[in-house]
Structures are given as C-alpha cells and as structure tokens.
XYZ file of C-alpha atoms in Angstrom:
708
model
C 2.654 -0.124 -2.660
C 4.487 -2.279 -5.219
C 3.610 -5.820 -6.254
C 6.235 -8.451 -5.468
C 6.699 -11.401 -7.618
C 8.850 -13.347 -5.127
C 7.849 -16.855 -4.150
C 6.204 -17.113 -0.780
C 5.091 -20.000 1.437
C 2.187 -20.240 3.682
C 0.585 -23.007 5.688
C 2.984 -25.551 4.034
C 2.308 -24.654 0.427
C 3.780 -22.300 -2.223
C 1.904 -19.055 -2.906
C 2.350 -15.736 -4.537
C 1.754 -12.797 -2.322
C 2.101 -9.044 -2.399
C 4.735 -7.348 -0.269
C 6.833 -4.111 -0.035
C 9.474 -5.537 -2.407
C 12.278 -3.715 -0.619
C 14.582 -4.320 2.306
C 13.433 -2.760 5.528
C 16.780 -2.225 7.293
C 16.720 1.168 8.608
C 14.806 2.985 5.827
C 14.109 6.330 7.499
C 17.281 7.782 8.726
C 20.759 7.651 7.258
C 22.319 7.743 10.819
C 19.610 6.524 13.152
C 19.358 8.226 16.617
C 18.860 6.297 19.865
C 15.936 8.027 21.456
C 15.960 7.353 25.308
C 12.787 5.916 26.851
C 10.398 8.243 28.446
C 11.346 8.661 32.235
C 8.767 7.486 34.724
C 7.589 9.169 37.991
C 10.032 9.543 40.834
C 10.372 6.420 43.086
C 9.099 8.372 46.068
C 5.670 9.076 44.517
C 2.703 7.312 46.053
C 1.987 3.926 44.513
C -1.628 4.807 43.772
C -0.662 8.013 41.870
C 1.722 5.961 39.839
C -0.881 3.410 38.889
C -3.417 6.102 37.956
C -0.911 7.958 35.764
C 0.221 4.818 33.935
C -3.411 3.752 33.358
C -4.500 7.136 31.892
C -1.450 7.227 29.617
C -2.100 3.686 28.407
C -5.804 4.489 27.783
C -4.904 7.634 25.789
C -2.307 6.018 23.687
C -4.608 2.931 22.916
C -7.482 5.209 21.895
C -5.204 7.209 19.799
C -3.601 4.428 17.752
C -6.415 1.825 17.595
C -9.568 3.475 16.358
C -9.741 1.767 13.011
C -9.178 -1.779 14.486
C -11.796 -1.093 17.191
C -14.266 0.339 14.697
C -13.797 -2.470 12.314
C -14.322 -5.101 15.126
C -17.438 -3.392 16.267
C -18.893 -3.311 12.762
C -17.916 -6.992 12.284
C -19.714 -8.028 15.455
C -22.780 -5.851 14.710
C -22.901 -7.298 11.116
C -22.724 -10.915 12.368
C -25.520 -10.073 14.899
C -27.852 -8.572 12.228
C -27.163 -11.550 9.801
C -28.021 -13.972 12.531
C -31.169 -12.151 13.575
C -32.408 -11.944 9.980
C -31.326 -15.578 9.292
C -29.211 -14.777 6.426
C -26.550 -17.510 5.807
C -22.951 -16.199 5.703
C -19.337 -17.396 5.631
C -16.510 -16.033 7.758
C -13.113 -15.900 6.007
C -10.084 -15.121 8.198
C -7.346 -13.328 6.314
C -4.193 -14.098 8.401
C -3.175 -17.350 6.941
C -2.753 -16.161 3.343
C -2.443 -12.391 3.588
C -1.055 -11.709 7.102
C -4.060 -9.546 7.918
C -5.772 -9.770 11.429
C -9.289 -9.112 10.267
C -11.983 -11.438 8.627
C -14.362 -10.980 5.620
C -18.018 -12.012 5.632
C -19.365 -13.404 2.373
C -23.118 -13.946 1.529
C -23.843 -16.208 -1.591
C -27.280 -16.217 -3.304
C -27.636 -18.753 -6.182
C -29.664 -17.735 -9.368
C -33.376 -18.515 -9.218
C -34.185 -17.731 -12.890
C -32.319 -20.379 -14.993
C -31.517 -19.544 -18.625
C -29.808 -21.521 -21.394
C -26.675 -19.615 -21.083
C -24.486 -19.904 -17.989
C -25.391 -17.086 -15.678
C -22.703 -14.537 -14.726
C -21.610 -13.453 -11.269
C -22.356 -10.154 -9.658
C -20.360 -9.301 -6.602
C -21.215 -6.356 -4.403
C -18.246 -5.685 -2.160
C -18.480 -3.372 0.914
C -15.369 -2.574 3.092
C -15.716 -2.715 6.788
C -13.493 0.246 6.835
C -13.346 2.402 3.672
C -12.780 5.946 2.891
C -13.193 7.132 6.445
C -9.760 5.856 7.188
C -7.607 8.487 9.141
C -10.574 10.816 9.877
C -10.461 10.447 13.698
C -13.307 7.969 14.038
C -14.253 6.549 17.309
C -15.683 3.001 17.845
C -18.819 4.471 19.441
C -19.932 5.771 16.123
C -22.830 4.201 14.054
C -21.931 0.541 13.716
C -23.816 0.123 10.409
C -22.784 2.756 7.848
C -24.895 3.509 4.789
C -23.213 1.021 2.467
C -24.010 -1.776 5.009
C -27.670 -0.732 5.050
C -27.673 -0.677 1.144
C -26.194 -4.145 0.910
C -28.589 -5.649 3.445
C -31.573 -4.031 1.676
C -30.154 -5.502 -1.642
C -29.730 -8.888 -0.144
C -33.347 -8.855 1.314
C -34.824 -7.920 -2.032
C -32.880 -10.514 -3.847
C -33.974 -13.246 -1.459
C -37.640 -12.263 -1.929
C -37.557 -11.619 -5.914
C -34.728 -13.816 -7.031
C -32.205 -13.032 -9.680
C -30.832 -14.660 -12.856
C -27.343 -14.127 -11.729
C -25.119 -15.631 -9.081
C -25.164 -12.906 -6.400
C -22.233 -12.566 -3.845
C -22.189 -9.843 -1.248
C -18.832 -9.513 0.493
C -18.132 -7.354 3.477
C -14.228 -6.987 3.264
C -11.976 -6.826 6.230
C -8.603 -5.033 6.486
C -9.404 -2.627 3.711
C -8.147 0.542 5.575
C -4.599 1.592 6.384
C -2.944 4.078 8.758
C 0.477 4.200 7.233
C 1.747 5.970 4.073
C 1.370 3.955 0.903
C 5.124 3.332 0.465
C 5.335 1.722 3.924
C 2.357 -0.763 3.561
C 2.933 -4.567 3.646
C -0.621 -5.415 2.590
C -3.331 -3.398 1.008
C -6.963 -4.347 0.664
C -6.460 -7.892 1.918
C -10.081 -8.548 1.839
C -10.468 -7.522 -1.803
C -7.313 -9.515 -2.732
C -8.896 -12.616 -1.116
C -12.141 -11.981 -2.944
C -10.523 -11.675 -6.310
C -8.169 -14.676 -5.746
C -11.301 -16.875 -5.020
C -13.402 -16.044 -7.916
C -13.923 -19.011 -10.275
C -14.522 -16.952 -13.410
C -13.068 -13.445 -13.260
C -13.938 -12.729 -16.921
C -17.627 -13.619 -16.250
C -17.815 -11.459 -13.132
C -19.075 -7.891 -12.616
C -17.828 -6.302 -9.350
C -19.212 -3.248 -7.667
C -17.113 -1.761 -4.706
C -19.477 0.337 -2.613
C -17.543 2.766 -0.312
C -20.202 5.080 1.258
C -19.986 5.605 5.044
C -22.810 8.136 5.096
C -25.811 8.840 2.739
C -24.511 10.886 -0.240
C -26.019 13.683 -2.223
C -25.187 11.751 -5.527
C -23.130 8.751 -6.495
C -19.560 9.198 -7.897
C -18.684 6.379 -10.235
C -14.978 5.423 -11.143
C -14.801 3.055 -14.091
C -11.240 2.801 -14.949
C -7.702 2.473 -13.597
C -4.096 1.610 -14.716
C -4.825 1.989 -18.463
C -7.954 -0.092 -18.421
C -11.701 0.768 -18.385
C -14.803 -1.258 -17.626
C -16.639 -2.683 -20.656
C -19.662 -0.873 -22.030
C -22.143 -3.574 -21.206
C -21.447 -3.062 -17.498
C -22.300 0.551 -17.762
C -25.300 0.644 -20.050
C -27.823 -1.015 -17.563
C -27.224 1.926 -15.123
C -29.544 4.119 -17.180
C -31.336 6.651 -15.058
C -30.524 4.388 -11.957
C -34.138 4.822 -10.545
C -33.621 8.619 -10.498
C -30.790 8.462 -8.101
C -28.304 11.257 -9.102
C -24.870 10.132 -10.214
C -21.902 11.292 -12.140
C -18.679 9.848 -13.477
C -15.397 10.964 -11.691
C -13.557 10.906 -15.013
C -15.887 10.748 -18.019
C -13.131 10.797 -20.572
C -11.859 7.272 -21.121
C -8.803 8.597 -23.028
C -7.432 9.883 -19.672
C -7.622 6.460 -18.229
C -6.156 4.604 -21.265
C -3.323 7.088 -21.724
C -2.242 6.635 -18.006
C -2.756 10.308 -17.059
C -5.274 9.205 -14.453
C -4.229 6.083 -12.268
C -7.743 5.628 -10.945
C -8.623 4.131 -7.524
C -6.273 1.651 -5.908
C -9.292 -0.805 -5.688
C -9.807 -0.966 -9.367
C -5.986 -1.369 -9.951
C -6.077 -4.437 -7.627
C -9.160 -5.690 -9.319
C -7.538 -5.580 -12.772
C -8.922 -8.241 -15.126
C -12.467 -7.880 -13.677
C -15.134 -5.571 -14.999
C -15.443 -3.497 -11.781
C -16.812 -0.282 -10.606
C -15.917 1.811 -7.674
C -18.618 3.854 -6.161
C -18.256 6.675 -3.571
C -20.486 9.410 -2.448
C -20.374 13.074 -3.250
C -21.690 15.481 -0.644
C -24.153 14.581 2.085
C -27.768 14.283 0.888
C -30.953 12.254 1.209
C -30.187 9.185 -0.915
C -32.005 6.392 0.815
C -30.320 2.964 1.324
C -33.630 1.208 0.412
C -33.837 3.142 -2.876
C -30.247 2.390 -3.791
C -30.718 -1.280 -2.901
C -33.795 -1.360 -5.288
C -31.769 0.414 -7.979
C -29.087 -2.391 -7.681
C -31.745 -5.012 -8.030
C -32.934 -3.441 -11.121
C -29.491 -3.145 -12.425
C -28.784 -6.849 -11.964
C -32.006 -7.714 -13.708
C -30.884 -5.812 -16.866
C -27.247 -6.852 -16.724
C -26.134 -9.350 -19.313
C -22.805 -10.732 -18.475
C -20.935 -12.186 -21.473
C -17.344 -12.645 -22.661
C -18.160 -12.035 -26.344
C -18.169 -8.795 -28.153
C -17.087 -6.642 -25.263
C -16.842 -3.016 -26.135
C -13.847 -1.249 -24.535
C -13.574 1.572 -27.034
C -16.751 3.488 -26.192
C -17.222 7.178 -25.435
C -19.188 8.957 -22.668
C -20.879 12.358 -23.354
C -22.335 14.421 -20.638
C -25.406 16.404 -21.488
C -26.364 18.486 -18.334
C -25.948 15.551 -15.988
C -27.412 12.965 -18.435
C -24.738 10.545 -19.603
C -24.923 9.054 -23.076
C -22.811 6.049 -24.037
C -21.585 5.895 -27.453
C -20.394 2.517 -28.693
C -17.236 2.009 -30.732
C -19.308 1.414 -33.967
C -21.264 4.600 -33.435
C -18.083 6.594 -32.697
C -16.579 5.356 -35.966
C -19.758 6.108 -37.932
C -19.870 9.658 -36.319
C -16.225 10.241 -37.244
C -16.893 9.176 -40.912
C -20.065 11.302 -40.918
C -18.024 14.356 -39.797
C -15.404 13.604 -42.425
C -18.002 13.263 -45.190
C -19.697 16.564 -44.144
C -16.332 18.363 -44.108
C -15.340 16.847 -47.454
C -18.846 17.811 -48.957
C -18.305 21.386 -47.679
C -14.919 21.621 -49.177
C -16.058 20.304 -52.522
C -18.978 22.604 -52.516
C -16.765 25.619 -51.802
C -14.234 24.586 -54.337
C -16.932 24.245 -56.943
C -18.092 27.835 -56.275
C -14.662 29.449 -55.705
C -12.341 27.347 -57.774
C -10.033 29.977 -58.928
C -9.581 31.662 -55.504
C -9.143 28.320 -53.748
C -6.398 27.276 -56.259
C -4.597 30.561 -55.536
C -4.787 30.197 -51.713
C -3.607 26.607 -51.714
C -0.756 27.508 -54.084
C 0.294 30.203 -51.707
C -0.054 27.847 -48.778
C 2.212 25.118 -50.284
C 4.659 27.768 -51.331
C 4.884 29.101 -47.740
C 4.384 25.950 -45.810
C 7.789 26.152 -44.466
C 6.769 29.097 -42.296
C 4.937 26.423 -40.054
C 8.287 24.843 -39.378
C 9.577 28.183 -38.313
C 6.710 28.701 -35.948
C 7.068 25.235 -34.652
C 10.896 25.684 -34.075
C 10.256 28.978 -32.234
C 7.702 27.267 -29.927
C 10.098 24.426 -29.122
C 12.795 26.955 -28.368
C 10.623 29.036 -26.107
C 9.549 25.988 -24.250
C 13.106 24.881 -23.676
C 14.038 28.464 -22.571
C 11.176 28.517 -20.184
C 12.320 25.169 -18.762
C 15.870 26.580 -18.295
C 14.462 29.762 -16.625
C 12.566 27.536 -14.238
C 15.873 26.337 -12.896
C 16.965 29.945 -12.338
C 13.968 31.138 -10.421
C 13.463 30.116 -6.788
C 11.602 26.821 -6.428
C 7.845 26.928 -6.617
C 5.709 24.588 -4.492
C 3.081 22.589 -6.306
C 3.142 20.814 -9.711
C 0.125 22.975 -11.105
C 1.894 26.309 -10.358
C 5.101 25.023 -11.948
C 3.283 23.907 -15.080
C 1.383 27.178 -15.370
C 4.539 29.285 -14.642
C 6.456 27.469 -17.324
C 3.675 27.800 -19.925
C 3.323 31.577 -19.147
C 6.959 32.167 -19.686
C 7.056 30.156 -22.847
C 4.072 32.244 -24.338
C 5.774 35.456 -23.224
C 9.030 34.534 -24.966
C 7.114 33.299 -28.075
C 5.330 36.853 -28.143
C 8.771 38.414 -28.162
C 10.027 36.302 -31.029
C 6.798 35.985 -33.168
C 7.311 39.502 -34.787
C 10.299 38.045 -36.567
C 8.036 35.668 -38.550
C 5.708 38.587 -39.280
C 8.404 40.076 -41.407
C 7.961 37.307 -43.933
C 5.638 38.458 -46.667
C 2.526 36.131 -47.060
C -0.281 36.979 -49.384
C -3.688 36.228 -47.791
C -2.470 35.664 -44.266
C -6.097 34.961 -42.970
C -6.533 32.227 -45.400
C -2.992 30.862 -44.797
C -3.348 30.662 -41.032
C -6.913 29.235 -41.265
C -5.854 26.406 -43.710
C -2.674 25.586 -41.739
C -4.696 25.340 -38.557
C -7.342 23.000 -40.170
C -4.674 20.665 -41.603
C -2.741 20.438 -38.309
C -5.747 19.805 -36.113
C -7.257 17.261 -38.527
C -3.924 15.286 -38.793
C -3.762 15.319 -34.919
C -7.347 13.955 -34.707
C -6.741 11.254 -37.265
C -3.602 10.165 -35.469
C -5.362 10.081 -32.110
C -8.156 7.912 -33.678
C -5.588 5.617 -35.053
C -4.061 5.156 -31.608
C -7.349 4.678 -29.829
C -10.876 5.592 -30.770
C -11.623 6.754 -27.305
C -9.276 9.690 -27.641
C -11.751 11.239 -30.062
C -13.952 13.038 -27.456
C -10.765 14.950 -26.244
C -10.091 16.315 -29.819
C -13.723 16.694 -31.192
C -14.199 20.106 -29.545
C -10.841 21.476 -30.683
C -11.556 20.121 -34.190
C -14.981 21.993 -34.285
C -13.805 25.224 -32.968
C -10.751 25.194 -35.236
C -12.908 24.823 -38.221
C -15.043 27.739 -37.006
C -12.056 29.862 -36.176
C -10.728 29.409 -39.753
C -13.997 30.326 -41.362
C -15.463 33.171 -39.258
C -14.730 36.759 -40.551
C -15.256 38.512 -37.126
C -11.972 38.756 -35.029
C -13.955 38.569 -31.800
C -15.628 35.302 -32.599
C -12.314 33.956 -33.863
C -10.721 34.689 -30.549
C -13.681 32.973 -28.845
C -12.958 29.829 -30.932
C -9.554 29.743 -29.182
C -10.861 30.450 -25.675
C -13.552 27.856 -25.762
C -11.191 24.853 -26.657
C -8.942 26.109 -23.874
C -11.808 26.001 -21.412
C -12.811 22.589 -22.684
C -9.179 21.339 -22.170
C -9.109 22.852 -18.729
C -12.359 21.042 -17.852
C -10.887 17.766 -19.213
C -7.858 18.267 -17.060
C -9.777 18.915 -13.837
C -10.387 15.208 -13.165
C -6.710 14.639 -13.219
C -6.233 17.282 -10.510
C -9.210 16.032 -8.611
C -7.720 12.502 -8.678
C -4.408 13.691 -7.401
C -2.719 12.514 -10.542
C 0.747 13.973 -11.172
C 1.512 12.183 -14.466
C 0.596 15.042 -16.765
C 2.508 17.579 -14.735
C 5.489 15.228 -14.587
C 5.456 14.886 -18.335
C 5.311 18.613 -19.015
C 7.945 19.375 -16.383
C 10.311 16.653 -17.677
C 13.589 17.712 -19.294
C 12.823 16.070 -22.561
C 12.940 17.932 -25.872
C 10.539 15.550 -27.408
C 7.921 16.556 -24.864
C 8.416 20.146 -25.888
C 7.872 19.133 -29.529
C 4.638 17.422 -28.576
C 3.391 20.477 -26.769
C 4.346 22.762 -29.594
C 2.443 20.541 -32.079
C -0.656 20.782 -29.819
C -0.351 24.530 -29.347
C 0.493 25.499 -32.933
C -3.085 25.190 -34.447
C -4.430 27.533 -31.828
C -1.674 30.032 -32.109
C -2.313 30.145 -35.916
C -5.954 30.818 -35.226
C -4.875 33.683 -32.961
C -2.627 34.995 -35.739
C -5.609 34.800 -38.167
C -7.739 36.822 -35.638
C -4.954 39.453 -35.375
C -4.645 39.591 -39.196
C -8.424 40.154 -39.529
C -8.266 42.907 -36.851
C -5.314 44.780 -38.307
C -6.896 44.532 -41.786
C -9.938 46.341 -40.745
C -8.031 49.188 -38.917
C -5.459 51.496 -39.993
C -1.831 50.764 -38.863
C -1.326 51.833 -35.348
C 1.971 53.159 -33.881
C 4.663 50.464 -32.844
C 3.947 51.234 -29.107
C 0.301 50.297 -29.419
C 0.904 47.262 -31.558
C 3.701 45.710 -29.757
C 5.018 47.559 -26.637
C 1.654 48.076 -24.926
C 0.531 44.409 -25.055
C 3.959 43.470 -24.085
C 3.828 45.645 -20.961
C 0.518 44.173 -20.040
C 1.707 40.657 -20.497
C 4.837 41.286 -18.365
C 2.633 42.981 -15.726
C 0.315 39.927 -15.684
C 3.423 37.624 -15.430
C 4.731 39.692 -12.509
C 1.487 39.424 -10.670
C 1.280 35.733 -11.208
C 4.966 35.224 -10.100
C 4.288 37.343 -6.973
C 1.221 35.275 -6.090
C 2.970 31.909 -6.684
C 5.936 32.904 -4.566
C 3.655 34.146 -1.846
C 1.795 30.891 -1.889
C 4.998 28.974 -1.957
C 6.372 30.992 1.004
C 3.729 29.489 3.193
C 5.571 26.819 5.444
C 4.283 23.334 4.763
C 5.398 20.489 6.922
C 6.736 17.531 5.079
C 6.634 13.856 6.212
C 8.275 13.009 9.544
C 10.203 9.818 9.866
C 11.911 8.799 13.155
C 13.760 5.671 14.244
C 14.549 4.197 17.558
C 17.249 1.417 17.738
C 17.493 -1.331 20.443
C 15.370 0.138 23.240
C 14.043 -2.915 25.234
C 11.839 -0.665 27.394
C 9.823 0.271 24.299
C 9.944 -2.980 22.390
C 10.600 -6.439 23.983
C 11.070 -9.788 22.330
C 10.725 -13.149 24.111
C 11.324 -16.541 22.624
C 10.906 -20.257 23.578
C 12.673 -22.873 21.535
C 11.724 -26.500 21.162
C 13.588 -29.099 18.992
C 12.130 -32.153 17.144
C 14.273 -34.292 14.742
C 15.970 -31.737 12.487
C 13.655 -28.956 13.135
C 13.574 -26.039 15.543
C 10.386 -24.559 16.663
C 10.554 -20.893 17.946
C 7.601 -19.373 19.792
C 7.995 -15.604 19.655
C 6.217 -13.110 21.736
C 6.440 -9.402 20.838
C 5.253 -6.644 23.096
C 5.509 -2.919 22.481
C 4.685 0.225 24.594
C 1.640 2.068 23.411
C -0.186 0.957 20.440
C 1.862 0.180 17.293
C 0.154 0.172 13.935
C 2.092 -2.853 12.728
C 4.699 -5.363 13.682
C 7.331 -6.279 10.979
C 9.374 -9.562 11.322
C 12.600 -10.464 9.375
C 14.932 -13.371 9.647
C 18.470 -12.135 8.677
C 21.040 -14.793 7.987
C 24.781 -14.668 8.745
C 25.732 -16.618 5.589
C 24.575 -14.023 3.063
C 21.805 -16.219 1.558
C 18.319 -16.611 2.943
C 17.695 -20.115 4.479
C 14.321 -21.802 4.078
C 11.657 -21.392 6.682
C 9.812 -24.834 7.198
C 6.416 -23.305 8.232
C 4.881 -20.168 9.605
C 1.158 -19.253 10.252
C 1.454 -16.022 8.194
C 2.731 -15.681 4.567
C 6.437 -14.971 4.006
C 8.756 -14.311 1.160
C 12.399 -15.318 0.549
C 14.652 -12.359 -0.313
C 18.357 -12.362 -1.043
C 19.656 -12.468 2.361
C 16.541 -12.408 4.538
C 12.993 -13.753 4.967
C 10.283 -11.156 5.416
C 6.982 -12.101 7.054
C 3.929 -10.309 5.829
C 1.830 -8.943 8.574
C -1.096 -6.623 8.482
C -2.027 -3.570 10.546
C -3.763 -3.606 13.928
C -1.985 -6.593 15.538
C -2.676 -7.775 19.000
C -0.281 -6.379 21.696
C 1.528 -8.495 22.767
C 1.649 -10.625 19.504
C 2.605 -14.197 19.671
C 3.438 -16.537 16.813
C 5.489 -19.584 15.948
C 7.989 -20.371 13.273
C 9.842 -23.564 12.303
C 13.473 -23.232 11.154
C 16.293 -25.845 10.359
C 18.738 -26.554 13.090
C 21.557 -25.176 11.205
C 20.016 -21.729 10.817
C 22.228 -19.013 12.154
C 21.297 -15.337 12.192
C 18.960 -12.922 13.914
C 15.312 -12.135 14.052
C 14.713 -8.399 13.422
C 11.451 -6.943 14.722
C 10.157 -3.433 13.889
C 7.201 -1.777 15.422
C 5.587 1.011 13.428
C 3.620 3.905 15.003
C 1.552 6.310 12.950
C 0.470 8.555 15.772
C 2.895 10.483 18.148
C 2.823 8.974 21.663
C 4.792 10.796 24.264
C 5.360 7.516 26.223
C 7.315 6.240 23.200
C 8.736 9.209 21.401
C 10.249 11.774 23.763
C 11.172 14.198 20.926
C 8.770 17.144 20.406
C 5.471 16.490 18.540
C 5.651 16.539 14.826
C 4.177 19.460 12.814
C 3.089 17.117 10.076
C 0.260 14.659 9.980
C 2.461 12.373 7.896
C 4.299 10.862 10.924
C 5.790 7.414 11.227
C 8.089 6.207 14.068
C 9.964 2.925 13.613
C 11.402 0.988 16.618
C 13.878 -1.677 15.715
C 15.272 -4.491 17.739
C 17.191 -7.741 16.961
C 17.233 -11.200 18.679
C 20.141 -13.461 17.815
C 19.391 -17.093 16.885
C 22.337 -19.409 17.246
C 23.075 -22.618 15.278
C 22.441 -25.834 17.186
C-alpha cells in the first residue's frame, strides 16, 4: 500500500486520505479475457432440486469469502454485550464516512485519578477486532473473545479500581484485517488510522498495539519501523514485566535505523507516536489477568515527557535478560574502550619501542598492498555478479546472496596467491596491524553516522583485536568464525521479518556496493591471512598440491554440492500469484441506478450486486472530457485524479451495496465498478481452480452517465 497525497472530500469537507495511488483500469491482464458465466441446471430439472442446489452453492461461497467480516461482527457484538454487562462506558466510532471501511471501533476512556503538577500523558492500548489471524481459515463460531480482549478488559477493570496518573484509552479497532494482497488494498488499518488522527497530543502519547488471538508462551515486542525507533523512556519501565517472558523481535536498533528492517505496518502507520507492537510467540500459559496487571504496573512507572527523549540507545541481550544502554552510557563505553586500547598500545610501545617502530615502518612502506587486496575483492565480487547472470536462475534471495558470495570467495582464493609473491617482512604483524586499523576506522565512521550502530561493530572490533594479538593459529581462525556467527545472528531478524532490503542491496548491479562489501570483508580476510602465516611459519613448507591444489579441490567440491542443492531446491515448482479478470458480465456483476435532479445537481442512487461474496467493491467515475469533474457529495471518501474520481471503499461490503453520489448536471462519462474476489468460487470463475493461495479475480463493468 502506498500513501496518496491527493486531496479528497468526505461529508462535504476537504480531507486527506490514503488510497492505492494508481489507476485501476484493467491492472491484471494485458488482454483481458471474457470468462462466460457458469451454466445453470437444465430447464427440465425439478424446481425443488434447482432451489436446493442454488441455496447450497450460495451458502458455500458465502462462508468461503466472508469469515473475517462475520468473525469481526461476532466479536463486536460480544464485546458490546460484555461492556454493557460490566457497566463500562464506551463510544462507538463508525469508520465509513472518513475511511470507507464498513466496520466500527469501540473506545473506552479513563481519566487520570492521581493529579500531578505536570500535564499527564496519554497511554493508549489498541486491540484489533481482527488481527494476525487474518487469512487462517477462521470461522465465526470460534471463541468470540480472544486473549487480547481478555487482557484489555482485565486492564480496564484494574484501572477503574486502582486509578492511574495517566489518561488511559483502550481502543478495540475495526477493519484491521485484509484478505487481498498488499498492493491491491484501498485502505489498511482503518481503525488505527482513525485512532491516530483523533489523538490530541501524539508527541505526548504512548501506544501499545496488542495483537494476540491466543495465550502466548512469551511476548514478542517490535519497537521500530521505517527508520524510526521508540524512545528509551517507553521501554525502560518494562523491566522484568512481572516475570512474564518477553523478547525483542529485532534487538539491534541499527537495523531499523538503516532501513534494513521495515518493521510492522502498524508501527509505520503510527509514525510520530512512541508505539510498540506486541505479538505472541508460541502457545503457552501466559494468563490474561497477569498480563493486565503487568500493564497496570507499567503505566504506573511510565513517565511521558517530550523533553530529553533518547533515540540513540542500545539493547543488549544477556541470556534473555535485556539491558538498555542510554546514549550517554554508550558514548562513555566507547571512550572507555578507546582509552583502554590506547593505554595498551602505549604500554606495549614503551616495552617494545624498537620492534614496534620497525613493524610500523614496514606497514607504511607496504600499505599499498591493502589496495591490491581491496581491488581483487571488488574484482571477484563483480565477476561473481556476472557469473550469476550466466548460471540458471535461483529461487530465493537468500540462496542468491549466498551463491554470489561463495563464488566471489572462490575467485578471491584463486587470485590471492598473486599477492603472496610480494615480499613482506613480518607478515603476521603486517596483517594484524592492517586489520586493526581498518576495523577501528569502520567503527568510528559507524559511530559518527549513528551511535546505535555500535552494537553491530563492537563484536567484530573485539575479535579483530584478539585475532591480531593471539599467536595460536586455531584461535586466530576462531576470531574470524565468531564474528561471522555474530553477524549471521544479527541478520536473522531481517530474514524472520521477511525483509528483502539487504539482499536487494547485495544483489544490485552497483560497483559501489561491491566496494562497501569488500571494505567490510577485508579485515577478516587479513586475519585469516595472519593465521595462515602463523601456521606456515611453524611447519616446514609443504608441496604445492597440499598448499594450494588440495584446498582448492575441497572448495570446488563444496561449491558444487551447494550449487546442486540450490538448483534442486529451485527446481521445486512454486505457484506464483494468480490474477484473473472478467469484463462486462451482467450475470456476475449488476449495476442499477436511480436518478433525481434538484436545481443544478443530479443525485444518483447506485445499487451494486455481485454473485458469490466479493471481498471489495471499487467505484470510479471516468469522464469523457479528459479531466476529472467535481463530485458534490458522497457518503464515503473519494479522491480526484487526473481523469477520474476514485471512491475509497473497504473490504467486506454488504451485498448488494447501495450508495448515493451527487454530481453536476453537465457531467458526462461512466461509472466503473469492480468486484474483487480473493477466493476461488466456481459459480463466478469457470476456469480451473488456481494452484496458488495468492488468487484475485476482478470483475469489471461500466454504466454510462449522460449529460443532462
């Protein structure tokens, strides 16, 4: 979904709304196919049999396409019944007028009972009526009050009894789920959008979005999205959270701030508000009452302020216990490490002054060798990228990145012996000093860009120092392996979050990216060269076959096995998205209209009915004059485009759907109506069932509107 900055109108006033931002036209097929309507039973069949068959087909299609709307309506009614029984005041907020959604949200407001000199902040607990269970084949007969509802109700009851120094707002949000792919959505999280738009002081608000349909084993906290993170003062009161186990989905703030992890869509929409998105991990015995009490304790210790907010903190995980390091402590720790390293260097130089001078003189004299290594690395990365175009395509970004890096390292291994012909005195000291200088410069540059990048480099910095000082080759190699495992552990949140940004950067055809990768890999390659120099210095020279050819054969064999495995995985057929279109079939989609004229305005009542259960109706006014003409009024939001007017409608509409729009008398054009189906229905689509779960059928019809 993309944000649209086009001016929209709703209920007689101007408003900015979100939309698809693109022309709908016929987006799925370059040459649309007219799919005939499904044939009915023969005319000579008994009337009773015909009625029974049609009734069964209607019931099956309705149950297949409307589980989310039915489940949301059931939860909504059950929630209102519980709030009424417990005498909890609430407010219903329909979402159709401003967001085109067919659901409603329920808001509970609890004023502060413990007044202080400072203005109290606002704590908002948001719970979706339909959340992460979207698209999992739910039935309306399931439990009407999920775990997140029970937690919120327990929280409300405790706050009503004990009070709170904060303004408390609990919002049960409607129209949060979706059944269509993200690129086809008109509205997304309409309930959350309405909540964020009505907040009086977003900068003085803390928002928790609780999305837990069942009791989890532990909480999973997301605290960043779209190059932003939540302030430290929002996280610090969590503490041990009343012994409820929790973990952070991405504990490295640098991944959020660098854009390598997009984060949940909820936090991207709530940008500008200090928000947390909480889901559950596994299925366990976390009790709703216990989580509600933990939330009460959290709000009691929360101090909401707009001054001295810390967005440059770090999070460290010590066996499941999280420690928050503020920006000040991070800077002090970095200065302490620098002071310790400087003290160690001065102490060593005082004891071994002559040897150190000789080694540094050799280093500066042969420093151009580092440029040779860097050039070879860039060359091998570019060659690997070229060979990726020669090999058959590989499915999956992860396999492509791994395959490209393996080829680059193989090519580097073949070309590296050319550098070994250069005579360098004291290779172990040369490679160690070079690795320390490079990794230190990289860490300082990262700290200058953003102090939160330090946790990503601190492990590499430590092991590089150890690898350049230890005299045992095995330990030196371990100092390369451990940062690699640490880096892999840091990348796992990107893979788990479904982010493709890092893979897209590595696979891009940009030489500057190859240079960046080479600069990152070079210190570790130098440490490997140092370990190899130590190993060869302790043993007599082995024959050429054992020194070069044997490792080369092993590396090629490993590459061959990897390639065979990747191609074998890629050979498994994977169904892609299925998009189908039906044009002008009145038996599937019908449009009826009634026109009434008053003064210079024309009121058109439109009734849309579709076979089966469409997920969404889309309406567009296309003009014959090339420019969009104004719409005087409509009950739903709409946006003016270059040559059309798009009405914003949510998912789960009533079928048939009736609405009214008011146009000028001189309008001439057509009303384009599209019905979207997210599940295959044999009464609508007579083609064979799709092999993919990503299926969308679009039925399009037009109704001309003549000028009066």
